């Protein structure tokens, strides 16, 4: 080790520069033939340095679209970010040039997709796909980049790395593919890592191993993580703070302990009630009645009111304001006004 | 990773190819001989007009060409000769068939090669552009024009091109000049109209196939991954998406390469008077020149079989997921 950077106590560091990525009033709409899909309809959150922020919600609530919007990866047409900003290092990623954005993608902010099977290119080897990214951003020679790629794969717990480098995605198991995907996203030492349901497409044992990798990323690299999931068990295990999203809007935002222990929004409470409890025997698992609203015709007022058992008259008329319950715990619900 | 199974596969396919080629030769050999006409026919009118005995002449000519013998004997002789690389004697041109083919194959080859390159290169380029700019004016124009291109029969297009560019505008010669040296600009210029004639249909097809293959792949997860890696759009489309779109395109291009030997090139050669294999085969059919007809058929069959084999082997390199064992 050469020069040692003087270690700054984390508390001071936090005061100095707390937020690494800020998303505000983000609105991403899809203009389809059947109507305007308001997939993300005014989402705000801040990712703090070194924390793991979980975006939680059912399928179709806008979690993935939020992640893709951050990096400008929305397919256009039909999608478009119509409003809001994504602040990263004094730069608004929504308005910056395609070239600036390309320099950030994969280098500063990396993303891991849900299904490594379709996210990896079937006709290139794992090695080539990782090396490509390293050489693009770090300007390394092929052999150097190859060594780096192998080190990363080894770190991710992939056995016989040399051979794995020459494998095509179809020759690896689902868990191995996901590890390769994570290795690829980490290859340029990004500041922020967005993980879009990285454990959804793998089975339970692999899920535990993948989560271990994320634990290590937090512990060793102090990685700032945006972890997208619908699984509150995963949130409890890995998250520092959670943002609960419903109908393209944030309904509750709080530290994970409060989300799990003291949920305020009826939707969050419903999600937690749905978690099966192994100590109790029940015939039926709990569920939230109804289905996620059609994003083309979101209900008036609070998008959750048709399914909410505490709904009042005002809920179908007015959008609920953001209410502060305690330090860092905010909820958008008429109940707490 | 070795591909030891590929060697066995190629050997197996080569054995099949020989069997199929033999079958085709046999069928062609019999078919041309059971027809009602004879190589003597073209002499008969003159002979009869000058009062000579027609049947005597026919017998003499048929005996000279050896087509009076029982068909099984002819077939046995032909096969034995073929294995000694003797392709027989062309009745109508009075030279060994092998020499005839040696002089003429290059004209077909240059036409087919240039047309395929022209069609594949332009077609793929326009197709990619059209897919990337889906539902724009450029895309609609390309799709509409390619629809027209596919619908035009190439012999008609050839005649129209001659009328416009040769007869009206005088830019190109209407007829292919065989005296030009092969590797010269003049020869290339002489091939412009034939290449457009033969290539337009293929080009239009490739535009459509490329467009749809690219559209299939442009929305795939790995394309988003490629963008998320920070790659420039050129690499995302040209490398990550196109590399996956190649397989169906390659199939079509190779298939065309095989089929134009007997289809489009044949007609184009006749329209422009290019003395290629299509032209000599065309003449041989009308002259009942059996050995030439069989030989050209055999060459065509063999080419198609080999092109198919090359295509199948190339698949395993283009898409690592494909195996044949």
XYZ file of C-alpha atoms in Angstrom:
662
model
C 0.000 0.000 0.000
C 1.347 3.394 -0.929
C -0.216 6.586 0.317
C -2.686 6.086 3.071
C -5.571 8.515 2.942
C -6.246 9.914 6.407
C -9.363 8.217 7.591
C -12.230 10.580 8.179
C -14.562 9.553 10.978
C -17.781 8.534 9.306
C -19.864 10.879 11.427
C -17.981 13.911 10.134
C -18.054 12.540 6.637
C -21.812 12.318 6.835
C -22.090 15.963 7.733
C -19.734 16.933 4.947
C -21.468 15.155 2.147
C -24.336 13.060 3.161
C -26.290 12.524 -0.016
C -24.698 10.799 -2.974
C -27.755 10.474 -5.189
C -30.920 12.517 -5.019
C -34.098 11.798 -6.901
C -36.750 14.482 -6.835
C -40.206 14.828 -8.410
C -39.244 12.129 -10.875
C -42.007 11.415 -13.362
C -41.569 8.783 -16.026
C -44.531 8.203 -18.300
C -45.042 5.732 -21.097
C -47.057 7.034 -24.011
C -48.814 3.978 -25.376
C -51.660 3.585 -27.817
C -54.013 2.711 -24.967
C -53.135 5.753 -22.922
C -50.458 7.344 -20.794
C -48.948 4.950 -18.281
C -47.764 6.940 -15.309
C -45.250 4.353 -14.160
C -43.368 6.788 -11.945
C -45.450 9.750 -10.853
C -43.430 12.097 -8.688
C -40.979 10.066 -6.647
C -38.556 11.681 -4.197
C -35.801 10.054 -2.219
C -32.169 10.531 -1.320
C -29.513 7.909 -1.160
C -26.964 8.551 1.549
C -23.353 7.593 1.215
C -22.745 4.029 2.335
C -26.348 3.180 3.094
C -28.570 0.523 1.646
C -31.852 2.040 0.552
C -34.606 -0.407 -0.309
C -37.315 0.407 -2.832
C -40.258 -1.761 -1.882
C -43.518 -2.441 -3.643
C -45.599 -4.905 -5.602
C -44.949 -5.719 -9.253
C -45.811 -2.834 -11.498
C -45.569 -0.145 -8.837
C -42.701 1.624 -10.609
C -39.615 0.349 -8.786
C -37.787 -0.875 -11.870
C -38.800 2.130 -13.957
C -37.357 4.348 -11.211
C -34.062 2.465 -11.379
C -33.934 2.637 -15.170
C -34.842 6.336 -15.104
C -31.886 7.126 -12.857
C -29.508 5.933 -15.584
C -31.628 7.169 -18.482
C -32.259 3.629 -19.676
C -35.958 4.031 -20.422
C -36.829 2.835 -23.938
C -37.923 5.875 -25.846
C -40.403 5.724 -27.455
C -42.684 4.944 -25.666
C -41.147 6.008 -22.344
C -40.014 9.483 -21.365
C -38.907 11.211 -18.183
C -41.267 14.160 -18.251
C -40.237 15.876 -15.061
C -37.923 15.796 -12.085
C -34.236 15.506 -11.542
C -31.642 12.939 -10.560
C -28.774 14.678 -8.800
C -25.396 13.028 -8.756
C -22.187 15.014 -8.091
C -23.678 18.398 -9.030
C -24.962 16.874 -12.220
C -28.586 16.371 -13.189
C -28.638 13.011 -14.917
C -31.995 13.789 -16.513
C -30.663 16.845 -18.323
C -26.988 16.003 -18.894
C -25.668 15.068 -22.336
C -25.670 11.483 -23.600
C -21.859 11.478 -23.460
C -21.803 12.585 -19.819
C -24.394 9.973 -19.005
C -22.388 7.244 -20.723
C -19.355 8.085 -18.598
C -21.468 7.649 -15.466
C -23.205 4.448 -16.521
C -21.241 1.422 -15.422
C -18.444 3.536 -13.993
C -20.072 5.712 -11.312
C -23.486 4.120 -11.090
C -23.862 0.465 -11.969
C -26.984 -1.622 -12.130
C -27.726 -5.300 -11.615
C -30.800 -6.658 -13.322
C -33.311 -9.100 -11.992
C -32.809 -11.837 -14.529
C -29.156 -12.465 -15.310
C -30.220 -15.018 -17.911
C -31.619 -12.339 -20.188
C -29.340 -9.521 -19.024
C -26.173 -11.271 -20.188
C -25.530 -11.425 -23.913
C -25.845 -15.086 -24.980
C -23.233 -14.916 -27.742
C -20.291 -13.498 -25.791
C -18.308 -15.198 -23.052
C -18.619 -14.036 -19.465
C -14.996 -12.937 -19.600
C -15.471 -10.851 -22.732
C -18.511 -9.125 -21.286
C -16.712 -8.094 -18.113
C -13.474 -7.178 -19.874
C -15.407 -5.006 -22.308
C -16.695 -2.816 -19.495
C -13.344 -2.581 -17.704
C -11.522 -1.575 -20.864
C -14.183 0.949 -21.753
C -13.998 2.877 -18.496
C -10.573 2.200 -17.053
C -8.631 2.138 -20.310
C -6.756 -1.012 -19.344
C -4.907 -3.362 -21.642
C -6.644 -6.635 -22.411
C -4.488 -8.775 -20.117
C -4.789 -6.311 -17.218
C -8.550 -6.136 -17.625
C -8.684 -9.915 -17.788
C -6.801 -10.225 -14.521
C -9.130 -7.751 -12.884
C -12.169 -9.598 -14.175
C -10.825 -12.876 -12.799
C -10.145 -11.340 -9.391
C -13.717 -10.068 -9.298
C -15.207 -13.404 -10.281
C -13.138 -15.067 -7.590
C -14.398 -12.544 -5.034
C -17.939 -13.395 -6.044
C -17.236 -17.018 -5.193
C -17.124 -18.426 -8.701
C -15.037 -21.623 -8.782
C -12.345 -22.301 -11.432
C -12.336 -18.726 -12.601
C -10.074 -19.338 -15.569
C -12.637 -21.649 -17.111
C -15.617 -19.559 -16.086
C -14.148 -16.662 -18.094
C -14.470 -18.674 -21.298
C -17.998 -19.860 -20.543
C -21.031 -18.536 -22.327
C -23.950 -17.540 -20.117
C -25.935 -20.696 -20.953
C -23.128 -22.818 -19.547
C -23.503 -21.304 -16.071
C -26.212 -21.967 -13.496
C -28.641 -19.217 -12.502
C -26.742 -18.374 -9.333
C -23.420 -18.260 -11.167
C -24.889 -16.009 -13.830
C -26.125 -13.613 -11.156
C -22.663 -13.610 -9.549
C -21.080 -12.896 -12.931
C -23.575 -10.073 -13.400
C -22.651 -8.623 -9.995
C -18.950 -8.979 -10.806
C -19.545 -7.095 -14.039
C -21.386 -4.268 -12.317
C -18.606 -3.928 -9.726
C -15.847 -4.073 -12.320
C -15.263 -0.318 -12.457
C -15.667 0.304 -8.703
C -18.909 2.264 -8.945
C -19.977 4.757 -6.283
C -23.571 3.664 -6.412
C -24.934 0.223 -7.113
C -28.547 -0.291 -8.067
C -29.737 -3.863 -7.616
C -33.073 -4.559 -9.275
C -34.520 -7.612 -7.531
C -31.247 -9.539 -7.762
C -32.646 -12.404 -5.713
C -36.021 -12.831 -7.384
C -34.975 -15.109 -10.229
C -32.841 -17.472 -8.133
C -33.864 -20.195 -5.698
C -33.775 -19.861 -1.908
C -30.295 -21.211 -1.181
C -28.766 -19.102 -3.934
C -30.758 -16.142 -2.657
C -29.040 -16.444 0.737
C -25.636 -16.581 -0.957
C -26.384 -13.571 -3.130
C -27.548 -11.630 -0.075
C -24.271 -12.525 1.629
C -22.448 -10.922 -1.281
C -24.430 -7.732 -0.709
C -23.703 -7.827 3.013
C -20.039 -7.984 2.149
C -20.331 -5.123 -0.314
C -21.790 -3.011 2.458
C -19.213 -4.040 5.015
C -16.055 -4.012 2.883
C -16.683 -1.424 0.221
C -19.133 0.850 2.078
C -21.116 0.663 -1.139
C -24.073 2.989 -1.524
C -26.823 0.636 -2.541
C -30.291 0.999 -3.974
C -31.877 -2.367 -3.464
C -35.150 -2.963 -5.254
C -37.307 -5.757 -3.931
C -40.852 -6.817 -3.176
C -39.614 -9.063 -0.392
C -39.831 -7.473 3.054
C -37.771 -10.322 4.483
C -34.897 -9.177 2.291
C -35.514 -5.569 3.311
C -35.280 -6.489 6.983
C -32.067 -8.352 6.362
C -30.151 -5.914 4.230
C -31.790 -2.491 4.246
C -30.931 0.607 6.269
C -33.868 2.643 5.059
C -36.856 1.715 2.971
C -39.010 3.601 0.499
C -42.412 2.022 -0.030
C -43.827 2.744 -3.464
C -47.406 2.332 -4.605
C -48.898 3.405 -7.920
C -45.765 5.273 -8.934
C -45.694 7.331 -5.732
C -43.817 7.095 -2.456
C -46.287 6.195 0.290
C -43.906 5.753 3.190
C -40.225 6.301 3.840
C -38.474 5.341 7.060
C -35.573 3.460 8.568
C -36.110 -0.265 8.107
C -36.665 -0.893 11.820
C -39.601 1.532 11.786
C -41.031 0.200 8.528
C -41.054 -3.315 9.935
C -41.832 -2.505 13.560
C -44.106 0.485 13.279
C -45.554 0.830 9.786
C -47.841 3.826 9.446
C -49.303 3.574 5.987
C -52.072 0.968 5.692
C -50.339 -0.360 2.559
C -47.032 -0.921 4.363
C -48.885 -2.508 7.255
C -50.706 -4.749 4.793
C -47.458 -5.830 3.168
C -46.043 -6.746 6.558
C -49.169 -8.693 7.484
C -48.648 -10.703 4.329
C -45.343 -12.040 5.569
C -45.965 -15.629 6.643
C -45.116 -16.356 10.269
C -43.549 -19.765 10.687
C -44.541 -20.005 14.356
C -48.262 -19.793 13.593
C -50.379 -22.306 11.762
C -52.907 -20.792 9.431
C -54.945 -22.198 6.587
C -54.633 -19.122 4.440
C -51.868 -16.609 3.991
C -52.893 -13.034 4.539
C -53.176 -10.800 1.507
C -54.145 -7.264 0.594
C -57.549 -7.384 -1.108
C -57.748 -6.240 -4.697
C -54.980 -5.835 -7.240
C -52.543 -3.113 -8.150
C -54.354 -0.345 -10.009
C -54.242 -0.033 -13.761
C -51.460 2.515 -14.270
C -53.352 4.092 -17.172
C -56.283 5.031 -14.944
C -54.885 5.550 -11.485
C -57.617 6.221 -8.951
C -58.295 9.806 -7.903
C -56.826 10.950 -4.622
C -54.702 8.377 -2.832
C -53.942 5.581 -5.324
C -54.352 2.986 -2.562
C -57.808 4.004 -1.335
C -59.824 1.356 -3.265
C -57.923 -1.375 -1.425
C -57.515 0.384 1.898
C -59.639 -0.818 4.813
C -59.146 2.492 6.593
C -60.201 4.605 3.624
C -62.167 7.765 4.410
C -64.130 10.049 2.172
C -61.269 12.437 1.673
C -58.991 9.628 0.407
C -60.836 9.399 -2.906
C -60.845 13.151 -3.367
C -57.479 14.528 -2.404
C -53.955 13.357 -2.747
C -52.605 12.781 0.754
C -49.898 15.172 1.927
C -46.540 14.054 3.183
C -46.679 13.783 6.964
C -43.679 13.600 9.208
C -44.138 11.004 11.935
C -40.682 11.232 13.453
C -37.123 12.026 12.359
C -36.684 10.347 8.978
C -40.106 8.724 8.989
C -42.498 10.193 6.469
C -45.821 8.891 5.301
C -48.314 10.054 2.696
C -51.656 9.299 4.245
C -54.741 11.275 5.326
C -54.872 9.300 8.596
C -52.041 11.261 10.122
C -53.015 14.828 9.309
C -13.397 -25.910 -25.595
C -12.896 -28.416 -28.331
C -15.610 -29.230 -30.791
C -14.728 -32.879 -31.437
C -18.354 -33.722 -32.182
C -18.248 -31.241 -35.069
C -15.768 -33.366 -37.045
C -18.027 -36.419 -36.884
C -20.953 -34.243 -37.859
C -19.162 -32.874 -40.926
C -18.140 -36.366 -42.056
C -21.701 -37.571 -41.680
C -23.016 -34.634 -43.680
C -20.432 -35.169 -46.451
C -21.526 -38.774 -46.819
C -25.151 -37.629 -47.078
C -24.101 -35.021 -49.638
C -22.539 -37.658 -51.897
C -25.646 -39.827 -51.672
C -27.964 -36.924 -52.454
C -25.791 -35.726 -55.345
C -25.790 -39.229 -56.777
C -29.584 -39.380 -56.526
C -29.998 -36.038 -58.293
C -27.594 -37.014 -61.079
C -29.485 -40.242 -61.630
C -32.871 -38.530 -61.768
C -31.601 -35.823 -64.141
C -29.828 -38.379 -66.281
C -33.002 -40.397 -66.768
C -35.331 -37.401 -67.153
C -33.432 -35.751 -70.007
C -33.311 -39.049 -71.911
C -36.934 -40.142 -71.548
C -38.166 -36.916 -73.170
C -39.595 -37.099 -76.713
C -36.855 -34.980 -78.291
C -33.432 -36.100 -79.423
C -30.081 -34.395 -80.061
C -30.646 -35.157 -83.719
C -33.814 -33.063 -83.890
C -32.225 -29.789 -84.885
C -30.680 -31.332 -87.988
C -33.842 -33.031 -89.109
C -35.736 -30.122 -90.608
C -32.869 -29.232 -92.942
C -32.322 -32.864 -93.807
C -35.956 -33.483 -94.596
C -36.127 -30.307 -96.694
C -33.221 -31.484 -98.818
C -34.950 -34.854 -99.312
C -32.650 -37.034 -97.238
C -33.742 -40.040 -95.211
C -34.510 -38.660 -91.787
C -34.525 -41.905 -89.839
C -31.115 -42.874 -91.158
C -29.653 -39.543 -90.110
C -31.218 -39.797 -86.661
C -29.762 -43.228 -86.167
C -26.347 -42.027 -87.287
C -26.330 -39.018 -84.988
C -27.653 -40.954 -82.011
C -25.044 -43.631 -82.570
C -22.336 -40.966 -82.722
C -23.360 -39.496 -79.372
C -23.923 -42.918 -77.866
C -27.568 -42.219 -76.993
C -28.824 -45.192 -78.972
C -27.584 -47.674 -76.416
C -29.896 -49.008 -73.689
C -30.298 -46.376 -70.951
C -28.728 -48.619 -68.292
C -25.614 -49.062 -70.349
C -25.389 -45.300 -70.937
C -25.830 -44.702 -67.223
C -23.140 -47.222 -66.256
C -20.706 -45.686 -68.766
C -21.476 -42.182 -67.503
C -20.935 -43.053 -63.861
C -17.675 -44.883 -64.550
C -16.427 -41.890 -66.542
C -17.575 -39.448 -63.904
C -15.460 -41.164 -61.273
C -12.480 -40.689 -63.581
C -13.293 -36.977 -63.758
C -14.577 -37.328 -67.336
C -17.818 -35.367 -67.510
C -18.651 -36.442 -71.052
C -18.780 -34.737 -74.429
C -20.974 -31.750 -75.215
C -22.919 -32.546 -78.401
C -23.867 -29.011 -79.296
C -20.507 -27.288 -78.710
C -18.299 -30.205 -79.683
C -15.973 -30.018 -76.730
C -15.500 -31.881 -73.447
C -18.083 -30.759 -70.873
C -15.358 -30.122 -68.322
C -13.677 -27.602 -70.640
C -16.989 -25.923 -71.339
C -17.568 -25.479 -67.600
C -14.020 -24.309 -67.007
C -14.488 -21.474 -69.504
C -17.907 -20.397 -68.303
C -18.137 -20.808 -64.505
C -16.295 -17.584 -63.778
C -19.032 -15.475 -65.424
C -21.659 -16.926 -63.107
C -19.360 -16.725 -60.137
C -18.578 -13.024 -60.539
C -22.236 -12.170 -61.047
C -23.428 -14.170 -58.037
C -20.629 -12.974 -55.781
C -21.051 -9.290 -56.614
C -24.842 -9.413 -56.396
C -24.776 -11.152 -53.027
C -22.235 -8.723 -51.600
C -24.173 -5.754 -52.932
C -27.469 -7.062 -51.550
C -26.122 -8.223 -48.185
C -24.103 -5.086 -47.467
C -26.750 -2.539 -48.413
C -29.654 -4.627 -47.174
C -28.205 -5.116 -43.709
C -27.211 -1.480 -43.412
C -30.645 -0.192 -44.416
C -32.338 -2.836 -42.273
C -30.443 -1.861 -39.132
C -31.112 1.803 -39.747
C -34.759 1.097 -40.342
C -35.050 -0.883 -37.095
C -33.275 1.746 -35.017
C -35.529 4.438 -36.494
C -38.667 2.319 -36.174
C -41.923 4.112 -37.049
C -40.186 7.142 -38.515
C -40.465 8.348 -42.117
C -37.146 6.682 -42.924
C -38.435 3.364 -41.632
C -41.728 3.613 -43.517
C -39.906 4.533 -46.738
C -37.456 1.658 -46.397
C -40.235 -0.817 -45.630
C -42.351 0.392 -48.541
C -39.474 0.316 -51.040
C -38.373 -3.115 -49.888
C -41.910 -4.357 -50.406
C -41.724 -3.166 -54.007
C -38.240 -4.646 -54.390
C -39.397 -8.076 -53.286
C -42.364 -7.997 -55.647
C -40.461 -7.161 -58.840
C -39.521 -10.222 -60.937
C -35.852 -9.811 -61.774
C -36.042 -10.660 -65.484
C -38.576 -7.845 -65.881
C -36.394 -5.495 -63.861
C -33.455 -6.426 -66.116
C -35.384 -5.570 -69.259
C -36.589 -2.270 -67.753
C -33.062 -1.335 -66.655
C -31.786 -2.025 -70.165
C -34.562 0.104 -71.641
C -33.855 3.012 -69.305
C -30.093 3.017 -68.833
C -28.926 1.480 -72.099
C -31.520 2.376 -74.709
C -32.753 5.774 -73.426
C -29.763 7.136 -71.528
C -26.964 5.167 -73.148
C -25.031 4.882 -69.891
C -24.397 1.158 -70.039
C -24.154 -1.410 -72.787
C -27.294 -3.475 -73.224
C -25.319 -6.636 -73.733
C -22.480 -8.102 -71.698
C -19.150 -7.840 -73.548
C -17.234 -11.106 -73.183
C -14.033 -9.675 -74.616
C -13.399 -7.538 -71.533
C -10.674 -8.715 -69.177
C -12.221 -10.061 -65.962
C -10.395 -7.864 -63.501
C -10.996 -4.496 -65.080
C -13.139 -1.462 -64.381
C -14.870 -1.916 -67.723
C -15.961 -5.389 -66.686
C -17.222 -4.026 -63.397
C -19.172 -1.378 -65.274
C -20.628 -4.009 -67.567
C -21.844 -5.875 -64.504
C -23.631 -2.911 -62.897
C -27.025 -3.568 -64.479
C -26.879 -7.371 -64.057
C -25.883 -6.986 -60.402
C -28.747 -4.566 -59.739
C -31.112 -6.899 -61.579
C -30.102 -9.940 -59.585
C -29.427 -8.117 -56.312
C -32.527 -5.945 -55.878
C -34.879 -8.746 -54.823
C -32.328 -10.108 -52.357
C -31.518 -6.637 -51.047
C -35.172 -5.907 -50.381
C -35.504 -9.230 -48.590
C -32.449 -8.538 -46.428
C -33.806 -5.111 -45.459
C -36.932 -6.754 -44.114
C -35.194 -9.669 -42.416
C -32.569 -7.420 -40.846
C -35.208 -5.007 -39.634
C -37.271 -7.675 -37.938
C -34.261 -9.523 -36.514
C -32.927 -6.256 -35.087
C -36.294 -5.272 -33.642
C -36.442 -8.669 -31.928
C -33.129 -7.990 -30.268
C -33.165 -4.246 -29.618
C -35.648 -4.656 -26.751
C -33.818 -7.555 -25.130
C -32.377 -7.359 -21.644
C -28.780 -7.640 -22.769
C -29.155 -4.515 -24.899
C -30.219 -2.579 -21.804
C -27.266 -4.144 -19.997
C -24.953 -2.973 -22.772
C -26.305 0.567 -22.402
C -26.055 0.349 -18.615
C -22.386 -0.543 -19.014
C -21.882 2.866 -20.612
C -21.168 1.613 -24.114
C -21.747 4.052 -26.970
C -24.921 3.446 -28.968
C -22.839 2.366 -31.976
C -21.448 -0.574 -29.995
C -24.768 -1.359 -28.352
C -26.459 -1.733 -31.740
C -23.604 -2.837 -33.967
C -22.106 -5.345 -31.564
C -24.535 -6.477 -28.888
C -27.812 -6.370 -30.791
C -26.554 -7.148 -34.303
C -24.411 -10.068 -33.208
C -27.614 -11.741 -32.012
C -29.555 -10.814 -35.136
C -26.966 -12.383 -37.436
C -28.193 -15.959 -37.206
C -31.481 -15.664 -39.124
C -29.823 -13.273 -41.605
C -26.964 -15.609 -42.250
C -29.424 -18.423 -42.924
C -31.305 -16.374 -45.515
C -28.174 -15.045 -47.216
C -26.632 -18.487 -47.536
C -29.911 -19.953 -48.733
C -30.150 -17.257 -51.411
C -26.585 -17.916 -52.446
C -27.541 -21.509 -53.091
C -30.840 -20.847 -54.784
C -29.809 -18.039 -57.147
C -27.442 -20.453 -58.880
C -30.552 -22.036 -60.376
C -32.961 -19.155 -60.150
C -32.170 -15.485 -60.524
C -28.672 -15.834 -61.943
C -29.960 -18.125 -64.672
C -32.491 -15.574 -65.877
C -30.209 -12.590 -65.424
C -27.503 -14.260 -67.507
C -29.980 -14.860 -70.300
C -31.392 -11.317 -70.220
C -27.913 -9.743 -70.360
C -26.243 -12.385 -72.508
C -23.680 -13.297 -69.883
C -22.108 -16.621 -70.919
C -22.279 -18.225 -67.476
C -23.432 -21.645 -66.401
C -27.066 -20.549 -66.565
C -26.677 -19.530 -70.195
C -24.927 -22.732 -71.291
C -27.397 -24.838 -69.375
C -30.265 -22.947 -71.036
C -28.771 -23.561 -74.485
C -28.006 -27.178 -73.654
C -31.613 -27.884 -72.680
C -32.903 -26.642 -76.035
C -30.189 -28.540 -77.936
C -30.811 -31.787 -76.028
C -27.170 -31.665 -75.003
C -27.634 -34.212 -72.216
C -24.116 -34.306 -70.690
C -24.096 -30.507 -70.200
C -27.553 -30.474 -68.599
C -26.559 -33.215 -66.157
C -23.195 -31.602 -65.402
C -24.643 -28.161 -64.620
C -27.338 -29.746 -62.458
C -24.712 -31.732 -60.603
C -22.617 -28.605 -59.962
C -25.628 -26.713 -58.698
C -26.664 -29.568 -56.432
C -23.212 -29.883 -55.012
C -22.962 -26.139 -54.388
C -26.259 -26.051 -52.518
C -25.277 -29.052 -50.408
C -21.928 -27.497 -49.537
C -23.447 -24.099 -48.776
C -25.937 -25.775 -46.433
C -23.164 -27.642 -44.678
C -21.076 -24.493 -44.305
C -24.137 -22.680 -42.938
C -24.823 -25.358 -40.336
C -21.210 -25.477 -39.225
C -21.021 -21.684 -39.049
C -24.112 -21.674 -36.790
C -22.126 -23.335 -34.027
C -19.698 -20.429 -34.086
C -22.311 -17.709 -34.480
C -24.426 -19.040 -31.632
C -22.481 -20.965 -28.993
C -25.710 -22.564 -27.765
C -26.096 -24.628 -30.941
C -24.800 -28.213 -30.881
C -25.503 -31.096 -33.238
C -24.597 -34.121 -31.162
